[in-house]
Amino acid sequence: MDCDKCKGTIRGETGLKCEGVCKKVYQQGPKCSGIDQYSLKILSETNMVHFVCDDCLTYIHNMDTAMKEIQDQVIKSNNYLKEYKRDFQKTLEKNENELKQMLEAVEARFVNRMEELNEVQSMCKTTMNEVK
């Protein structure tokens, strides 16, 4: 197996496999893996610590930044939608009230016209009876 950085041969189990996105294998030295002897010792003794290469760290950081920006945009859009919904509901209520008032006014005028027509009709009947 060859080192993905220097292309040198890695013998046995001495390579460090990146546990990030790329899964590349590097020689253990600081020149290829960027890991010093103390960190290498910690990696070999602890199962909870994993090696991630610089390229993957940069990629993960960029993805975290992009995801944060997307999350912020989603939150902002959600807030806009809530605001638009409130505004729409207020406008809808206002329009309903205005429409109700207009219908009441039309109904009142209609009732007045009907009363006037009834009066005219009564006067016509009275006049007709007088003429006979």
Short mmCIF file of N, CA and C in Angstrom, two decimals:
data_model
loop_
_atom_site.label_atom_id
_atom_site.label_comp_id
_atom_site.label_asym_id
_atom_site.label_seq_id
_atom_site.Cartn_x
_atom_site.Cartn_y
_atom_site.Cartn_z
N MET A 1 0.85 -1.17 0.00
CA MET A 1 0.00 0.00 0.00
C MET A 1 0.90 1.24 0.00
N ASP A 2 0.49 2.27 -0.76
CA ASP A 2 1.28 3.49 -0.86
C ASP A 2 0.64 4.62 -0.07
N CYS A 3 1.50 5.51 0.44
CA CYS A 3 1.05 6.71 1.15
C CYS A 3 0.40 7.65 0.13
N ASP A 4 -0.77 8.17 0.48
CA ASP A 4 -1.48 9.06 -0.44
C ASP A 4 -0.84 10.44 -0.55
N LYS A 5 0.12 10.75 0.34
CA LYS A 5 0.77 12.06 0.26
C LYS A 5 2.11 11.97 -0.48
N CYS A 6 3.00 11.12 0.03
CA CYS A 6 4.35 11.06 -0.57
C CYS A 6 4.51 9.93 -1.58
N LYS A 7 3.51 9.06 -1.67
CA LYS A 7 3.50 7.90 -2.58
C LYS A 7 4.51 6.83 -2.17
N GLY A 8 5.11 6.98 -0.98
CA GLY A 8 6.04 5.97 -0.47
C GLY A 8 5.28 4.73 -0.02
N THR A 9 5.99 3.60 0.02
CA THR A 9 5.37 2.33 0.40
C THR A 9 5.14 2.27 1.90
N ILE A 10 3.96 1.82 2.29
CA ILE A 10 3.63 1.63 3.71
C ILE A 10 3.66 0.13 3.96
N ARG A 11 4.47 -0.28 4.94
CA ARG A 11 4.62 -1.71 5.23
C ARG A 11 3.72 -2.11 6.39
N GLY A 12 3.04 -3.23 6.22
CA GLY A 12 2.22 -3.79 7.30
C GLY A 12 1.07 -2.87 7.70
N GLU A 13 0.89 -2.77 9.01
CA GLU A 13 -0.21 -1.99 9.58
C GLU A 13 0.27 -0.62 10.05
N THR A 14 1.36 -0.12 9.49
CA THR A 14 1.95 1.12 10.00
C THR A 14 1.31 2.38 9.44
N GLY A 15 0.42 2.25 8.48
CA GLY A 15 -0.21 3.44 7.90
C GLY A 15 -1.34 3.98 8.77
N LEU A 16 -1.60 5.27 8.62
CA LEU A 16 -2.72 5.91 9.32
C LEU A 16 -3.83 6.15 8.31
N LYS A 17 -4.97 5.55 8.54
CA LYS A 17 -6.10 5.74 7.63
C LYS A 17 -6.96 6.90 8.15
N CYS A 18 -7.22 7.85 7.27
CA CYS A 18 -8.07 8.98 7.62
C CYS A 18 -9.49 8.47 7.84
N GLU A 19 -10.08 8.85 8.95
CA GLU A 19 -11.45 8.44 9.24
C GLU A 19 -12.44 9.55 8.91
N GLY A 20 -11.98 10.48 8.09
CA GLY A 20 -12.86 11.54 7.60
C GLY A 20 -13.54 11.08 6.32
N VAL A 21 -13.71 11.99 5.40
CA VAL A 21 -14.43 11.71 4.16
C VAL A 21 -13.56 10.93 3.17
N CYS A 22 -12.29 11.25 3.08
CA CYS A 22 -11.44 10.72 2.00
C CYS A 22 -10.98 9.28 2.20
N LYS A 23 -10.81 8.84 3.44
CA LYS A 23 -10.35 7.48 3.78
C LYS A 23 -8.95 7.18 3.23
N LYS A 24 -8.16 8.22 2.96
CA LYS A 24 -6.80 8.03 2.46
C LYS A 24 -5.90 7.48 3.56
N VAL A 25 -4.78 6.86 3.13
CA VAL A 25 -3.83 6.28 4.07
C VAL A 25 -2.52 7.07 3.98
N TYR A 26 -1.95 7.39 5.15
CA TYR A 26 -0.72 8.19 5.23
C TYR A 26 0.31 7.44 6.06
N GLN A 27 1.60 7.74 5.80
CA GLN A 27 2.65 7.23 6.66
C GLN A 27 2.54 7.93 8.01
N GLN A 28 3.00 7.27 9.06
CA GLN A 28 2.81 7.78 10.41
C GLN A 28 3.64 9.02 10.73
N GLY A 29 4.66 9.30 10.02
CA GLY A 29 5.53 10.43 10.33
C GLY A 29 4.83 11.77 10.18
N PRO A 30 5.36 12.79 10.85
CA PRO A 30 4.74 14.12 10.79
C PRO A 30 4.78 14.73 9.39
N LYS A 31 5.72 14.29 8.55
CA LYS A 31 5.82 14.82 7.20
C LYS A 31 4.58 14.49 6.37
N CYS A 32 4.03 13.30 6.52
CA CYS A 32 2.88 12.87 5.72
C CYS A 32 1.55 13.05 6.46
N SER A 33 1.51 12.55 7.69
CA SER A 33 0.24 12.59 8.42
C SER A 33 0.05 13.88 9.20
N GLY A 34 1.16 14.57 9.49
CA GLY A 34 1.08 15.78 10.30
C GLY A 34 0.93 15.48 11.79
N ILE A 35 1.13 14.22 12.17
CA ILE A 35 0.94 13.79 13.56
C ILE A 35 2.31 13.62 14.23
N ASP A 36 2.47 14.21 15.42
CA ASP A 36 3.72 14.02 16.18
C ASP A 36 3.65 12.69 16.95
N GLN A 37 4.77 12.30 17.56
CA GLN A 37 4.86 11.01 18.25
C GLN A 37 3.88 10.90 19.42
N TYR A 38 3.70 11.98 20.17
CA TYR A 38 2.78 11.96 21.31
C TYR A 38 1.34 11.70 20.83
N SER A 39 0.94 12.41 19.79
CA SER A 39 -0.42 12.23 19.24
C SER A 39 -0.59 10.84 18.66
N LEU A 40 0.46 10.33 18.03
CA LEU A 40 0.43 8.98 17.47
C LEU A 40 0.23 7.95 18.58
N LYS A 41 0.90 8.17 19.72
CA LYS A 41 0.76 7.27 20.86
C LYS A 41 -0.68 7.31 21.38
N ILE A 42 -1.25 8.50 21.48
CA ILE A 42 -2.64 8.64 21.94
C ILE A 42 -3.58 7.91 20.98
N LEU A 43 -3.35 8.08 19.68
CA LEU A 43 -4.19 7.41 18.67
C LEU A 43 -4.14 5.89 18.82
N SER A 44 -2.96 5.36 19.08
CA SER A 44 -2.82 3.91 19.16
C SER A 44 -3.36 3.35 20.48
N GLU A 45 -3.39 4.16 21.53
CA GLU A 45 -3.84 3.68 22.84
C GLU A 45 -5.34 3.91 23.10
N THR A 46 -5.95 4.80 22.37
CA THR A 46 -7.33 5.19 22.67
C THR A 46 -8.24 4.92 21.47
N ASN A 47 -9.34 4.26 21.72
CA ASN A 47 -10.31 3.98 20.65
C ASN A 47 -11.23 5.17 20.39
N MET A 48 -11.27 6.11 21.33
CA MET A 48 -12.19 7.25 21.18
C MET A 48 -11.59 8.39 20.37
N VAL A 49 -10.29 8.33 20.09
CA VAL A 49 -9.63 9.38 19.31
C VAL A 49 -9.35 8.81 17.92
N HIS A 50 -9.70 9.58 16.89
CA HIS A 50 -9.54 9.11 15.51
C HIS A 50 -8.72 10.10 14.71
N PHE A 51 -8.01 9.57 13.71
CA PHE A 51 -7.19 10.41 12.83
C PHE A 51 -8.05 10.93 11.68
N VAL A 52 -7.99 12.25 11.48
CA VAL A 52 -8.64 12.89 10.34
C VAL A 52 -7.60 13.81 9.71
N CYS A 53 -7.38 13.65 8.41
CA CYS A 53 -6.34 14.42 7.71
C CYS A 53 -6.74 15.90 7.60
N ASP A 54 -5.75 16.73 7.29
CA ASP A 54 -5.98 18.18 7.18
C ASP A 54 -7.02 18.52 6.11
N ASP A 55 -6.97 17.81 4.98
CA ASP A 55 -7.95 18.09 3.91
C ASP A 55 -9.37 17.82 4.39
N CYS A 56 -9.57 16.72 5.11
CA CYS A 56 -10.91 16.39 5.62
C CYS A 56 -11.33 17.37 6.71
N LEU A 57 -10.38 17.78 7.54
CA LEU A 57 -10.71 18.78 8.57
C LEU A 57 -11.19 20.07 7.92
N THR A 58 -10.49 20.49 6.87
CA THR A 58 -10.90 21.69 6.15
C THR A 58 -12.27 21.49 5.52
N TYR A 59 -12.47 20.33 4.90
CA TYR A 59 -13.75 20.02 4.27
C TYR A 59 -14.88 20.02 5.30
N ILE A 60 -14.64 19.35 6.43
CA ILE A 60 -15.66 19.28 7.49
C ILE A 60 -15.96 20.67 8.03
N HIS A 61 -14.91 21.47 8.22
CA HIS A 61 -15.11 22.84 8.71
C HIS A 61 -15.95 23.64 7.70
N ASN A 62 -15.61 23.51 6.42
CA ASN A 62 -16.37 24.22 5.38
C ASN A 62 -17.82 23.74 5.33
N MET A 63 -18.03 22.43 5.49
CA MET A 63 -19.39 21.89 5.50
C MET A 63 -20.16 22.39 6.72
N ASP A 64 -19.47 22.43 7.87
CA ASP A 64 -20.13 22.96 9.08
C ASP A 64 -20.54 24.40 8.88
N THR A 65 -19.64 25.19 8.28
CA THR A 65 -19.94 26.59 8.01
C THR A 65 -21.12 26.71 7.04
N ALA A 66 -21.09 25.92 5.98
CA ALA A 66 -22.19 25.95 4.99
C ALA A 66 -23.50 25.51 5.63
N MET A 67 -23.45 24.46 6.44
CA MET A 67 -24.67 23.98 7.10
C MET A 67 -25.21 25.02 8.07
N LYS A 68 -24.32 25.72 8.76
CA LYS A 68 -24.75 26.78 9.68
C LYS A 68 -25.43 27.89 8.89
N GLU A 69 -24.85 28.27 7.76
CA GLU A 69 -25.46 29.31 6.92
C GLU A 69 -26.83 28.86 6.40
N ILE A 70 -26.93 27.61 5.98
CA ILE A 70 -28.21 27.09 5.50
C ILE A 70 -29.22 27.07 6.64
N GLN A 71 -28.79 26.63 7.81
CA GLN A 71 -29.68 26.60 8.98
C GLN A 71 -30.15 28.01 9.33
N ASP A 72 -29.23 28.97 9.31
CA ASP A 72 -29.61 30.37 9.58
C ASP A 72 -30.63 30.86 8.56
N GLN A 73 -30.42 30.50 7.29
CA GLN A 73 -31.34 30.93 6.23
C GLN A 73 -32.71 30.27 6.41
N VAL A 74 -32.73 29.01 6.81
CA VAL A 74 -34.00 28.32 7.05
C VAL A 74 -34.75 28.97 8.20
N ILE A 75 -34.03 29.30 9.27
CA ILE A 75 -34.66 29.97 10.42
C ILE A 75 -35.20 31.33 10.00
N LYS A 76 -34.40 32.07 9.24
CA LYS A 76 -34.84 33.39 8.77
C LYS A 76 -36.08 33.25 7.88
N SER A 77 -36.07 32.29 6.97
CA SER A 77 -37.22 32.07 6.08
C SER A 77 -38.45 31.66 6.87
N ASN A 78 -38.25 30.82 7.88
CA ASN A 78 -39.36 30.40 8.73
C ASN A 78 -39.96 31.60 9.46
N ASN A 79 -39.11 32.48 9.95
CA ASN A 79 -39.60 33.69 10.62
C ASN A 79 -40.37 34.58 9.66
N TYR A 80 -39.86 34.72 8.42
CA TYR A 80 -40.58 35.50 7.40
C TYR A 80 -41.96 34.89 7.13
N LEU A 81 -42.00 33.56 7.01
CA LEU A 81 -43.27 32.89 6.75
C LEU A 81 -44.26 33.12 7.88
N LYS A 82 -43.78 33.05 9.12
CA LYS A 82 -44.66 33.31 10.26
C LYS A 82 -45.18 34.74 10.22
N GLU A 83 -44.29 35.68 9.89
CA GLU A 83 -44.69 37.09 9.80
C GLU A 83 -45.72 37.29 8.68
N TYR A 84 -45.47 36.68 7.51
CA TYR A 84 -46.40 36.80 6.39
C TYR A 84 -47.75 36.19 6.75
N LYS A 85 -47.72 35.07 7.47
CA LYS A 85 -48.96 34.42 7.87
C LYS A 85 -49.76 35.34 8.79
N ARG A 86 -49.08 35.95 9.77
CA ARG A 86 -49.78 36.89 10.67
C ARG A 86 -50.36 38.05 9.88
N ASP A 87 -49.56 38.63 8.99
CA ASP A 87 -50.04 39.75 8.17
C ASP A 87 -51.23 39.33 7.32
N PHE A 88 -51.15 38.15 6.72
CA PHE A 88 -52.23 37.65 5.88
C PHE A 88 -53.51 37.47 6.70
N GLN A 89 -53.37 36.90 7.90
CA GLN A 89 -54.54 36.69 8.75
C GLN A 89 -55.17 38.02 9.17
N LYS A 90 -54.33 39.01 9.50
CA LYS A 90 -54.86 40.33 9.85
C LYS A 90 -55.60 40.94 8.66
N THR A 91 -55.00 40.87 7.49
CA THR A 91 -55.63 41.42 6.28
C THR A 91 -56.94 40.68 5.98
N LEU A 92 -56.93 39.37 6.13
CA LEU A 92 -58.13 38.58 5.88
C LEU A 92 -59.25 38.98 6.84
N GLU A 93 -58.92 39.13 8.12
CA GLU A 93 -59.92 39.56 9.10
C GLU A 93 -60.45 40.95 8.76
N LYS A 94 -59.56 41.86 8.39
CA LYS A 94 -59.97 43.22 8.02
C LYS A 94 -60.91 43.18 6.82
N ASN A 95 -60.54 42.40 5.80
CA ASN A 95 -61.38 42.29 4.60
C ASN A 95 -62.74 41.66 4.92
N GLU A 96 -62.73 40.66 5.79
CA GLU A 96 -64.00 40.04 6.19
C GLU A 96 -64.90 41.06 6.89
N ASN A 97 -64.32 41.86 7.78
CA ASN A 97 -65.10 42.89 8.49
C ASN A 97 -65.64 43.94 7.52
N GLU A 98 -64.80 44.38 6.59
CA GLU A 98 -65.24 45.37 5.60
C GLU A 98 -66.36 44.80 4.72
N LEU A 99 -66.21 43.56 4.31
CA LEU A 99 -67.23 42.92 3.49
C LEU A 99 -68.54 42.78 4.26
N LYS A 100 -68.44 42.41 5.53
CA LYS A 100 -69.63 42.30 6.37
C LYS A 100 -70.34 43.65 6.49
N GLN A 101 -69.55 44.72 6.70
CA GLN A 101 -70.14 46.06 6.80
C GLN A 101 -70.80 46.46 5.48
N MET A 102 -70.15 46.16 4.37
CA MET A 102 -70.73 46.49 3.06
C MET A 102 -72.04 45.72 2.84
N LEU A 103 -72.07 44.45 3.20
CA LEU A 103 -73.29 43.66 3.04
C LEU A 103 -74.41 44.18 3.94
N GLU A 104 -74.04 44.58 5.16
CA GLU A 104 -75.05 45.15 6.06
C GLU A 104 -75.61 46.45 5.49
N ALA A 105 -74.75 47.28 4.89
CA ALA A 105 -75.20 48.54 4.29
C ALA A 105 -76.12 48.25 3.09
N VAL A 106 -75.75 47.29 2.26
CA VAL A 106 -76.58 46.93 1.11
C VAL A 106 -77.93 46.39 1.59
N GLU A 107 -77.89 45.57 2.62
CA GLU A 107 -79.13 45.02 3.16
C GLU A 107 -80.03 46.14 3.72
N ALA A 108 -79.43 47.09 4.43
CA ALA A 108 -80.21 48.21 4.98
C ALA A 108 -80.84 49.03 3.86
N ARG A 109 -80.07 49.30 2.79
CA ARG A 109 -80.63 50.04 1.64
C ARG A 109 -81.74 49.25 0.96
N PHE A 110 -81.55 47.95 0.86
CA PHE A 110 -82.57 47.10 0.25
C PHE A 110 -83.86 47.14 1.06
N VAL A 111 -83.73 47.04 2.39
CA VAL A 111 -84.91 47.10 3.27
C VAL A 111 -85.60 48.45 3.11
N ASN A 112 -84.83 49.54 3.07
CA ASN A 112 -85.41 50.88 2.87
C ASN A 112 -86.15 50.95 1.54
N ARG A 113 -85.56 50.44 0.48
CA ARG A 113 -86.20 50.46 -0.84
C ARG A 113 -87.50 49.65 -0.83
N MET A 114 -87.45 48.52 -0.16
CA MET A 114 -88.65 47.68 -0.08
C MET A 114 -89.76 48.42 0.66
N GLU A 115 -89.40 49.10 1.75
CA GLU A 115 -90.40 49.87 2.49
C GLU A 115 -90.98 50.99 1.63
N GLU A 116 -90.10 51.67 0.88
CA GLU A 116 -90.57 52.73 -0.03
C GLU A 116 -91.50 52.16 -1.09
N LEU A 117 -91.12 51.02 -1.66
CA LEU A 117 -91.96 50.38 -2.68
C LEU A 117 -93.32 49.97 -2.10
N ASN A 118 -93.30 49.47 -0.89
CA ASN A 118 -94.57 49.10 -0.24
C ASN A 118 -95.45 50.33 -0.03
N GLU A 119 -94.82 51.44 0.36
CA GLU A 119 -95.58 52.69 0.53
C GLU A 119 -96.19 53.14 -0.80
N VAL A 120 -95.39 53.11 -1.85
CA VAL A 120 -95.87 53.51 -3.18
C VAL A 120 -97.00 52.59 -3.61
N GLN A 121 -96.83 51.31 -3.36
CA GLN A 121 -97.87 50.35 -3.73
C GLN A 121 -99.17 50.64 -2.96
N SER A 122 -99.03 50.93 -1.68
CA SER A 122 -100.22 51.27 -0.87
C SER A 122 -100.88 52.53 -1.40
N MET A 123 -100.08 53.54 -1.74
CA MET A 123 -100.63 54.78 -2.27
C MET A 123 -101.33 54.53 -3.60
N CYS A 124 -100.76 53.67 -4.42
CA CYS A 124 -101.37 53.34 -5.72
C CYS A 124 -102.72 52.65 -5.50
N LYS A 125 -102.78 51.74 -4.55
CA LYS A 125 -104.03 51.04 -4.26
C LYS A 125 -105.08 52.03 -3.77
N THR A 126 -104.65 52.94 -2.88
CA THR A 126 -105.58 53.93 -2.36
C THR A 126 -106.09 54.82 -3.48
N THR A 127 -105.21 55.26 -4.34
CA THR A 127 -105.59 56.11 -5.45
C THR A 127 -106.52 55.36 -6.39
N MET A 128 -106.26 54.12 -6.64
CA MET A 128 -107.09 53.31 -7.53
C MET A 128 -108.49 53.15 -6.93
N ASN A 129 -108.54 52.97 -5.64
CA ASN A 129 -109.84 52.82 -4.98
C ASN A 129 -110.62 54.13 -5.02
N GLU A 130 -109.92 55.22 -4.91
CA GLU A 130 -110.58 56.54 -4.97
C GLU A 130 -111.11 56.82 -6.36
N VAL A 131 -110.39 56.38 -7.37
CA VAL A 131 -110.78 56.62 -8.75
C VAL A 131 -112.03 55.79 -9.09
N LYS A 132 -112.19 54.71 -8.55
CA LYS A 132 -113.31 53.83 -8.87
C LYS A 132 -114.52 54.42 -8.34
#
